[in-house]
XYZ file of C-alpha atoms in Angstrom:
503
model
C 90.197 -122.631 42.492
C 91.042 -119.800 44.922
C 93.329 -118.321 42.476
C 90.956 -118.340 39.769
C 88.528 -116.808 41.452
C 90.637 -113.836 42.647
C 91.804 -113.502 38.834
C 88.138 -113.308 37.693
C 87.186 -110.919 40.103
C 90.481 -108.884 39.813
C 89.613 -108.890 35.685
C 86.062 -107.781 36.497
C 87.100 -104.859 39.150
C 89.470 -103.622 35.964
C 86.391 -103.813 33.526
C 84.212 -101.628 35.511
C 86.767 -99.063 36.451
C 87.340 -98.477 32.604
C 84.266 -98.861 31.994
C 83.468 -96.240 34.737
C 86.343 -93.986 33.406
C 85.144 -93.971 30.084
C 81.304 -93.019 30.767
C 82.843 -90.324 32.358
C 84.418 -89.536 29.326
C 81.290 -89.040 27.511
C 79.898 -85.788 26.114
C 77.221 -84.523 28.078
C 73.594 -84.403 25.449
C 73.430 -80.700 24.171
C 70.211 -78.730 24.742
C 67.505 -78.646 22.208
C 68.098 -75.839 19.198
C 64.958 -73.412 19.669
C 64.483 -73.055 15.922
C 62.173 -70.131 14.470
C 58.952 -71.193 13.455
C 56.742 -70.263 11.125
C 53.566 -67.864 12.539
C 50.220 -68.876 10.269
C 48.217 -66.784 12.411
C 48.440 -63.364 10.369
C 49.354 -64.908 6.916
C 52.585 -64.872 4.697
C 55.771 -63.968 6.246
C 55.238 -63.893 9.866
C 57.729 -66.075 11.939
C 57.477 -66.019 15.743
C 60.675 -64.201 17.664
C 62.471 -67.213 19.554
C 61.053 -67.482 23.316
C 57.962 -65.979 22.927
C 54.201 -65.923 21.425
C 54.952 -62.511 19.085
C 55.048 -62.926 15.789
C 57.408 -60.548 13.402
C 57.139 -60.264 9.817
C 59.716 -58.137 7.757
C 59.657 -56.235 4.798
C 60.412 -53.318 2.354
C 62.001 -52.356 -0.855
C 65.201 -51.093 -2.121
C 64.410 -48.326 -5.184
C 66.353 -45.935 -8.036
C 64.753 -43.373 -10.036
C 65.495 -40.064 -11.740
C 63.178 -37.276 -12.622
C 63.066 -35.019 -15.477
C 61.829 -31.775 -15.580
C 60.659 -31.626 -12.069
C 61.305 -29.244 -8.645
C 62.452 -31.101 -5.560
C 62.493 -34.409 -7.259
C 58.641 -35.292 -7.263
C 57.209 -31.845 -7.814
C 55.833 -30.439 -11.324
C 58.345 -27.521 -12.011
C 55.928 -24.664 -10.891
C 57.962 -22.871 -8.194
C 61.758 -21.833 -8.070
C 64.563 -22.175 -9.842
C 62.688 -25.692 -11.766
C 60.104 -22.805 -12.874
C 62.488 -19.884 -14.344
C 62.431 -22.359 -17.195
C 66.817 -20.595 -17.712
C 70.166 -21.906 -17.315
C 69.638 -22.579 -14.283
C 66.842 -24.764 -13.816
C 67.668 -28.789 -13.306
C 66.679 -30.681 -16.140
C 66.711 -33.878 -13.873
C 67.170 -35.007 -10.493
C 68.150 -38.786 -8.796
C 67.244 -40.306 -5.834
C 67.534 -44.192 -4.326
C 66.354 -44.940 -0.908
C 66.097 -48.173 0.924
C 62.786 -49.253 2.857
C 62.396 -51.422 5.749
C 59.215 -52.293 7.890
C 58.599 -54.412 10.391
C 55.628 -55.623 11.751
C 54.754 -57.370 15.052
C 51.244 -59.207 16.708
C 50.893 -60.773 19.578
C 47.580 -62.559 20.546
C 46.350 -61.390 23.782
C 42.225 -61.665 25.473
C 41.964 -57.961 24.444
C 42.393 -59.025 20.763
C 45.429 -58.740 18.813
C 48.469 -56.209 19.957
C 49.925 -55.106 16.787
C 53.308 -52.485 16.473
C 54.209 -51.541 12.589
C 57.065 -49.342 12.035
C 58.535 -48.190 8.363
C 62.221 -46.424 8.386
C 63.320 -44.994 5.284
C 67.241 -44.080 3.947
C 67.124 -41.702 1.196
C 70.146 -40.241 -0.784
C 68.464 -37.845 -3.102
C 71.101 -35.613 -5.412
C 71.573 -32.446 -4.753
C 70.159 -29.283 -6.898
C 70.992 -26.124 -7.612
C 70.092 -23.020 -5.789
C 70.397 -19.350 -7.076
C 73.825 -17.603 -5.690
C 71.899 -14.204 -6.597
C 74.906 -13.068 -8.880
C 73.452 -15.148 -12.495
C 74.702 -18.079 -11.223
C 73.910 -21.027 -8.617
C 75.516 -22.971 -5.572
C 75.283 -26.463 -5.279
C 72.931 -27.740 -2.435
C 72.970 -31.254 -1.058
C 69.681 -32.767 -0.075
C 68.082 -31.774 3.573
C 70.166 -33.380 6.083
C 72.271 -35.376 3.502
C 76.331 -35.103 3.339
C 77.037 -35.468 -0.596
C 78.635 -38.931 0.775
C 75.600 -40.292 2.793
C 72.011 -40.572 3.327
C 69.108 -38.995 4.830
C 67.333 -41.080 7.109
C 63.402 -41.189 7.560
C 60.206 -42.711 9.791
C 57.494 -42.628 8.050
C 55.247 -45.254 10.349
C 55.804 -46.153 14.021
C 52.067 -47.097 15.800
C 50.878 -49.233 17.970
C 47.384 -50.654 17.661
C 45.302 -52.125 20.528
C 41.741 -53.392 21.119
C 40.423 -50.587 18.217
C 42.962 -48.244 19.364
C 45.499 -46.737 16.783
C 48.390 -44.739 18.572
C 51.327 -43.055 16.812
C 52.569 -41.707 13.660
C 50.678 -43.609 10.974
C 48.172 -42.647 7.570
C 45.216 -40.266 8.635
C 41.811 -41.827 8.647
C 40.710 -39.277 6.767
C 42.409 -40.490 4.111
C 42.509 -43.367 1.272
C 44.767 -46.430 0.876
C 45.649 -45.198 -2.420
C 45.751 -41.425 -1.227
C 47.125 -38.870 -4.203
C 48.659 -41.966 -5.960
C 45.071 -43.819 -7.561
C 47.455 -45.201 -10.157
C 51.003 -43.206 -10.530
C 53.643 -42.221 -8.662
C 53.741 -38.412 -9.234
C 51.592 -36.581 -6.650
C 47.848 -35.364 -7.886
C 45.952 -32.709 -6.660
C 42.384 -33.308 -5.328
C 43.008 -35.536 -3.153
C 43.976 -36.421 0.538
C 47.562 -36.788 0.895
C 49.253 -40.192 2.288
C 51.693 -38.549 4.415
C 51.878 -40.345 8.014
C 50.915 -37.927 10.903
C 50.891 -38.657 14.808
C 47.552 -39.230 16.140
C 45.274 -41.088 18.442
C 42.065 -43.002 16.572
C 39.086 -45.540 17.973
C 37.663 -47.715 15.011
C 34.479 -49.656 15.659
C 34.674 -52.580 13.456
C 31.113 -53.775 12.652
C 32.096 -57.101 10.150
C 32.323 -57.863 6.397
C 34.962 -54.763 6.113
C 32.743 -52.162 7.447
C 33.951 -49.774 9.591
C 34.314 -46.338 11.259
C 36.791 -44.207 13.201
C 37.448 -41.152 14.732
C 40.509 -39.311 15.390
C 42.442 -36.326 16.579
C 45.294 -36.008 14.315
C 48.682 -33.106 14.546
C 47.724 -30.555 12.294
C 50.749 -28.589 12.507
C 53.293 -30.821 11.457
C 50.571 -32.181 8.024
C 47.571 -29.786 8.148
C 48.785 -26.507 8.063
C 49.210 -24.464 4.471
C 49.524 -20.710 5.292
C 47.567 -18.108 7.274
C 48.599 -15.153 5.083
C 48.329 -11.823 6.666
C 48.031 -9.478 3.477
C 49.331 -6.483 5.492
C 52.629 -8.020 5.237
C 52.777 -8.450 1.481
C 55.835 -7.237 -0.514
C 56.577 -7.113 -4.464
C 59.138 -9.751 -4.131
C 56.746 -12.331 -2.071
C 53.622 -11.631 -4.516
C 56.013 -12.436 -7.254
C 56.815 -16.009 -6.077
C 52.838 -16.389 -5.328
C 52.919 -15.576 -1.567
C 50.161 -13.053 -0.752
C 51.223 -11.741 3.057
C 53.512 -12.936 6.028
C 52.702 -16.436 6.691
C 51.150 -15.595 10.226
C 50.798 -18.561 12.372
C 50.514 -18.713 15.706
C 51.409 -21.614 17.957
C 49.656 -24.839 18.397
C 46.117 -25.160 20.014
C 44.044 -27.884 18.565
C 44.502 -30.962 16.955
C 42.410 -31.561 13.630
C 39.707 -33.783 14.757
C 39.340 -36.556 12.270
C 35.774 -38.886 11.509
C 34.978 -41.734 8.828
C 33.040 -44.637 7.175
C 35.118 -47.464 5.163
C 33.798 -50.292 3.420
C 36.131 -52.307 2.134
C 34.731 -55.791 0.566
C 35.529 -57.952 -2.336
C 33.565 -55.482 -5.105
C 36.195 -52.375 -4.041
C 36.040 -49.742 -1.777
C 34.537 -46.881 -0.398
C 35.236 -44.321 2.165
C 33.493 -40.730 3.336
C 35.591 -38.522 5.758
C 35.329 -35.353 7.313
C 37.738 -33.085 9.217
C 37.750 -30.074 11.423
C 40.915 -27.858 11.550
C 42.044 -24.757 13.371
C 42.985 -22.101 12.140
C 45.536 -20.060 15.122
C 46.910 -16.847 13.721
C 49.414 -14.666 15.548
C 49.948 -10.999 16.081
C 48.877 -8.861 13.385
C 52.383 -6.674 14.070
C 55.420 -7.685 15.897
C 54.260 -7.042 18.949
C 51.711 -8.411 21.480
C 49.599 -4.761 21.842
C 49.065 -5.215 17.246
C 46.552 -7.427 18.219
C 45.499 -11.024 16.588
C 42.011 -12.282 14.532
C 40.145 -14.534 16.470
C 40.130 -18.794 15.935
C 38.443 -20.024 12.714
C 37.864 -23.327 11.991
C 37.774 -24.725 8.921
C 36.836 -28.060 7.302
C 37.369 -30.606 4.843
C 35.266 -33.645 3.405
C 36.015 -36.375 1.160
C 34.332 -38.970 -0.839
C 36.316 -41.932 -2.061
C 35.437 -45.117 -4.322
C 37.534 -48.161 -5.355
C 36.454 -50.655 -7.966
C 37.887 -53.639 -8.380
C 37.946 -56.512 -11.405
C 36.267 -54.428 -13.346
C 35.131 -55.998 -16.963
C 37.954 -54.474 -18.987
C 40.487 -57.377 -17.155
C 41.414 -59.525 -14.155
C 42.943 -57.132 -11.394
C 42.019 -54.201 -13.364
C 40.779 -51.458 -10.819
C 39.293 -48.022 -11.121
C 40.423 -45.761 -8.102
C 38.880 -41.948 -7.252
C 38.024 -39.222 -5.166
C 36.308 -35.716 -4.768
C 36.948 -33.594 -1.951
C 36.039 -29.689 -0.668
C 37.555 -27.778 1.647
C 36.886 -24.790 3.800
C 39.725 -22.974 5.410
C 41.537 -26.718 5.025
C 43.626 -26.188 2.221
C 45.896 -29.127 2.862
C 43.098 -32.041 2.802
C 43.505 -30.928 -1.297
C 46.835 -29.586 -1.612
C 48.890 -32.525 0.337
C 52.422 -30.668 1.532
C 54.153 -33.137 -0.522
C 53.461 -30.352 -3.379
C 54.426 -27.037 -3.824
C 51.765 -25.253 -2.301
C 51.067 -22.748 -1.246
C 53.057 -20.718 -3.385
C 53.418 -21.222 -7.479
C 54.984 -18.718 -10.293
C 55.771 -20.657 -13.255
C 57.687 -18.246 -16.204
C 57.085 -18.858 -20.708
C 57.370 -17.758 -23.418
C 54.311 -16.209 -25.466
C 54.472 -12.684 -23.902
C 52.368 -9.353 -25.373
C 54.542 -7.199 -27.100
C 57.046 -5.596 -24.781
C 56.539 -7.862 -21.847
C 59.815 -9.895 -20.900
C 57.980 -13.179 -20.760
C 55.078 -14.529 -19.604
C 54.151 -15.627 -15.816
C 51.514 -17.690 -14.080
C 51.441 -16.755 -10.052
C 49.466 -18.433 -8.225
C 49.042 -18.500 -4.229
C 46.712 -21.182 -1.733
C 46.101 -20.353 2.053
C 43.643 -21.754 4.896
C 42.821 -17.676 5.299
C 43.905 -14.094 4.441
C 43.335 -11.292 6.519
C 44.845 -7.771 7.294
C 45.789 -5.896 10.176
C 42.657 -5.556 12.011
C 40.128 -7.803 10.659
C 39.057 -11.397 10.786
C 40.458 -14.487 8.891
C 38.952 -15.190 5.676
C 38.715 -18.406 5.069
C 39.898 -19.856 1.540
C 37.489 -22.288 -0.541
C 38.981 -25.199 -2.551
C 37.711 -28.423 -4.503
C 38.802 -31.281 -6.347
C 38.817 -34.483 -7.882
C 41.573 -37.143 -8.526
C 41.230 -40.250 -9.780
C 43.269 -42.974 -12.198
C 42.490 -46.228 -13.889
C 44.851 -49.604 -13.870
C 45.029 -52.289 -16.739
C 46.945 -55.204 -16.086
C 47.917 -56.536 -20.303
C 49.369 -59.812 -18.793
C 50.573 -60.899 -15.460
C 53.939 -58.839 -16.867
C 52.845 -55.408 -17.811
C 50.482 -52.526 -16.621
C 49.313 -49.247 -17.568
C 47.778 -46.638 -16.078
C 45.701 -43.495 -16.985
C 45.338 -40.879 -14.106
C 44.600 -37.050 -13.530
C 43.887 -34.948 -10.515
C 42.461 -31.480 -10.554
C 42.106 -28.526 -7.860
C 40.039 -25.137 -7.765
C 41.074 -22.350 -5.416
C 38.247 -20.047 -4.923
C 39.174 -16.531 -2.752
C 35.659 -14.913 -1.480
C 35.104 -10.900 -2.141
C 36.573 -9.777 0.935
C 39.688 -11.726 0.841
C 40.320 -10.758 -2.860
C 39.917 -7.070 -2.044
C 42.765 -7.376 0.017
C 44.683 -9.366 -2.112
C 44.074 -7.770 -5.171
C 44.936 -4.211 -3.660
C 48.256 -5.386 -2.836
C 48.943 -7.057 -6.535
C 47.874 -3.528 -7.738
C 49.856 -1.548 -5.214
C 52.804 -3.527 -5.776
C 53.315 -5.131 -8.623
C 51.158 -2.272 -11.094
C 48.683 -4.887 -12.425
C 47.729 -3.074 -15.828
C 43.804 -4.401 -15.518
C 43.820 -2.755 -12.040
C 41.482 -4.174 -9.659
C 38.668 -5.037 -12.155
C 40.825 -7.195 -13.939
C 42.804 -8.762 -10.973
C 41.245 -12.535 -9.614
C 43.283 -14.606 -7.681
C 41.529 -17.482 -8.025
C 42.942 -20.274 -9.975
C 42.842 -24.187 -10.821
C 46.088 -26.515 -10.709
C 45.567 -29.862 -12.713
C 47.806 -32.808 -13.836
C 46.879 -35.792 -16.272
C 49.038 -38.641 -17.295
C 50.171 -42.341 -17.916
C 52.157 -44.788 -16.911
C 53.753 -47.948 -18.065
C 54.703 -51.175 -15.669
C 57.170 -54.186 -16.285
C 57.739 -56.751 -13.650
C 60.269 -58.897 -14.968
C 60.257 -61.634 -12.250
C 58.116 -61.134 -9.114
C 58.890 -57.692 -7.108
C 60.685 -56.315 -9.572
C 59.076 -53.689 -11.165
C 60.642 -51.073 -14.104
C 58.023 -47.826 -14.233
C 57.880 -44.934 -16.786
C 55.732 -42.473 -16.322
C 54.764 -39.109 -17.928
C 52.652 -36.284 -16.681
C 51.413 -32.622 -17.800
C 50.561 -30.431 -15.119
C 48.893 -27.459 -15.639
C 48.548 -23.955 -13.842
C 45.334 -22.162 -14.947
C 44.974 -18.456 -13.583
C 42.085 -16.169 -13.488
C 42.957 -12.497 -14.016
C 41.916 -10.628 -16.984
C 43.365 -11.680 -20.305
C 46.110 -9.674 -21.425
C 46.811 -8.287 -17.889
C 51.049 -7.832 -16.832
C 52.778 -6.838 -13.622
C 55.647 -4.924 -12.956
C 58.074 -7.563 -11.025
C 61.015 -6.860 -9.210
C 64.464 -7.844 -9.951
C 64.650 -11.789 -8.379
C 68.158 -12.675 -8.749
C 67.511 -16.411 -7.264
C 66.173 -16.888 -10.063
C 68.401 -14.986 -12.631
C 64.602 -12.708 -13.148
C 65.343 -8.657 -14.214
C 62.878 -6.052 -13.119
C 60.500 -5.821 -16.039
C 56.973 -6.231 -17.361
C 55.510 -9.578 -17.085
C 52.474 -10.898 -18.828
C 50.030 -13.177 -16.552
C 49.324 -16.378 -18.409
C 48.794 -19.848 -17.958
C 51.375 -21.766 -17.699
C 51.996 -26.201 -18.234
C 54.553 -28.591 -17.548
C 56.035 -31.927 -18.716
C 57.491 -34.601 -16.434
C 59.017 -38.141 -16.384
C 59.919 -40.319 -13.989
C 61.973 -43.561 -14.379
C 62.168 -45.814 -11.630
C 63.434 -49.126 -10.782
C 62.327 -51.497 -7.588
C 62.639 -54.717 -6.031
C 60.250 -55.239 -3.162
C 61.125 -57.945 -0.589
């Protein structure tokens, strides 16, 4: 009995000592994965970071495209080399460029904290730039090796309890801004181009809404302060009336607006107030300077949408005038200030025909006040969706630069003086209109992938006396002898071809 007891407990004493060793043995339970989860608070795409209540949401699109017949890719070939219409003006120009944004909110009990930021890489190929001996050098795009790319921000804000701070779109402008329905840029209206700034907007429900703003004019406002005094033959031949005379920073543009934005479409007015700082009126401090002018700008905009002719068909538009605020109509994606476009079509014994045109925020000359320059415009472009496939578009934009008495006295005495306008000053009128009208065709394939085409016909419409010519100097950027010139309209054609997958 004794002996079977010991055996039983000896046998038991071995079972938990393995037993014991091999619990040891076991793996210890791995923490929980923290997986990403999906964020429904602020619609499609958001996911919230790991650890924390913000929620991110990425985006962007990858894009190719070449342009034909155009002047720094985008632009209607009214300035430069693009604009000798010779040997050696680029018949076409490529570009592809890779888009990312990312978006952040974060609910908070001031409202929601939002952060957007857009970065751009763009490897646009290089042109062609006079050598000033008949033939050209080859120049890579700004701040591009031929090798790499250029990199870009175009939005980094953050928004907080009606508060907009950073580089984003100005309020004084549209959500379709010069593009109503194309992808060249239009005249006549507000330009899209991000610009830093710090804006309120009252939100009053059911998509009304109003903000102010002061916005950095001088990186996005600014066109030219031309002081006439300054003018030479060679600048008045490319279109640019004086030294370009500004002075440093002083004000920001101070920005206001109205926005309803419902199911039916869209409508915004805006208004904008923008200084206007010249410097010296010599090289030196005892010249002198013309005192501050302010100028302004105002904008009417309209959005319909569904209209009868088709589901998601949309009409988009806008009219604006500007006072001493040139770029609220001529966006500085263009080529303004400064156009001379060269034909064919001369008067007998002219060399060819030119159209020179020139846009400022003011003229003056040494020892008077700024004259402030009057423009107007319209823009506006209509969107038919055929299927849920294909699209085309119908758009046009249209500008008017109007130069009072004063500042075409001084303008017009220096075309005279230095170029030997044949009209003389009764005939001379710097005033002209800049228009462009076209179409545009859409194929998306599979969703986000969208093939464009799109043709437009610019137009550069100048006002001096028919049958007027200049004497211009010899411009060997261009491959341009000295000769008579006859001053005549001038017109464009473009194309763009473009290929892009959003994501």
């Amino acid at each position: 009995m004794n002996m079977a007891k010991r055996l039983f407990l000896s046998s038991a004493a071995g079972l938990i000592a393995v037993s014991g060793a091999q619990a040891a043995d076991l793996p210890v339970k791995a923490k929980a994965i923290e997986y990403v989860k999906i964020c429904s608070l602020y619609g499609a795409g958001f996911y919230y970071i790991p650890g924390t209540d913000t929620c991110v949401k990425f985006g962007g699109y990858v894009r190719a495209e070449t342009t034909l017949n155009t002047t720094s890719h985008y632009n209607a070939p009214d300035q430069g080399l693009g604009a000798a219409h010779n040997r050696l003006s680029d018949y076409y120009s490529s570009r592809s460029r890779m888009d990312l944004t990312v978006d952040t909110r974060s609910a908070t009990e001031f409202g929601v904290v939002r952060t957007f930021a857009e970065m751009v890489w763009t490897y646009t190929g290089g042109t062609y730039s006079g050598a000033g001996n008949g033939g050209t050098s080859y120049t890579t795009a700004v701040g591009a090796q031929p090798s790499q790319g250029t990199p870009g921000l175009y939005y980094a804000f953050i928004q907080f309890a009606g508060f907009t701070v950073g580089r984003a779109t100005s309020q004084f402008s549209t959500p379709w801004a010069e593009y109503p329905a194309n992808a060249f840029e239009l005249p006549g209206a507000a330009g899209w181009d991000p610009i830093n700034q710090v804006a309120y907007t009252w939100d009053f429900g059911q998509g009304i809404s109003a903000s102010i703003a002061a916005e950095d004019g001088v990186a996005h406002n600014q066109l030219a302060l031309w002081n006439v005094s300054g003018a030479t033959a060679s600048g008045l031949a490319a279109g640019v009336y004086g030294a370009n005379d500004f002075g440093g920073s002083r004000a920001p543009d101070l920005v206001a607006s109205v926005t309803a934005d419902q199911a039916w479409g869209y409508f915004k007015a805006s208004v904008a107030a923008h200084d206007n700082h010249a410097a010296y009126y010599g090289a030196t401090e005892p010249t002198g300077a013309p005192s501050d002018k302010w100028g302004w700008a105002g904008q009417l905009a309209l959005s319909i949408k569904n209209i009868p002719t088709g589901a998601g068909d949309t009409i988009n538009m806008s009219a604006v005038y500007t006072k001493g605020a040139s770029r609220y109509n001529f966006q500085d994606y263009g080529n303004a200030p400064s156009f001379a476009m060269y034909g064919g079509g001369a008067l007998p014994g002219a060399y060819q025909s030119v159209g020179i045109a020139g846009v400022s925020d003011s003229v003056f000359v040494a020892g008077a006040g700024q004259e402030l320059t009057t423009t107007y415009g319209f823009a506006g472009g209509y969107t038919h969706n055929w299927d849920p496939h294909w699209t085309t578009s119908l758009f046009g934009g249209f500008a008017a630069v109007r130069y009072n008495n004063t500042a075409k006295g001084y303008i017009c005495g220096a075309v005279v003086a230095n170029l030997a306008l044949s009209t003389g000053l009764p005939g001379c009128n710097p005033d002209f209109n800049y228009s462009v009208i076209g179409t545009g065709t859409r194929w998306t394939p599979v969703k986000n992938l969208t093939f464009t085409a799109e043709l437009a016909y610019t137009m550069l419409d100048v006002k001096h006396a028919s049958g007027s010519t200049v004497t211009l100097p010899v411009q060997n950027s261009i491959a341009k002898p000295v000769g008579l010139y006859e001053l005549k309209d001038q017109n464009a054609l473009t194309l763009l071809l473009r290929a892009q997958r959003n994501f």
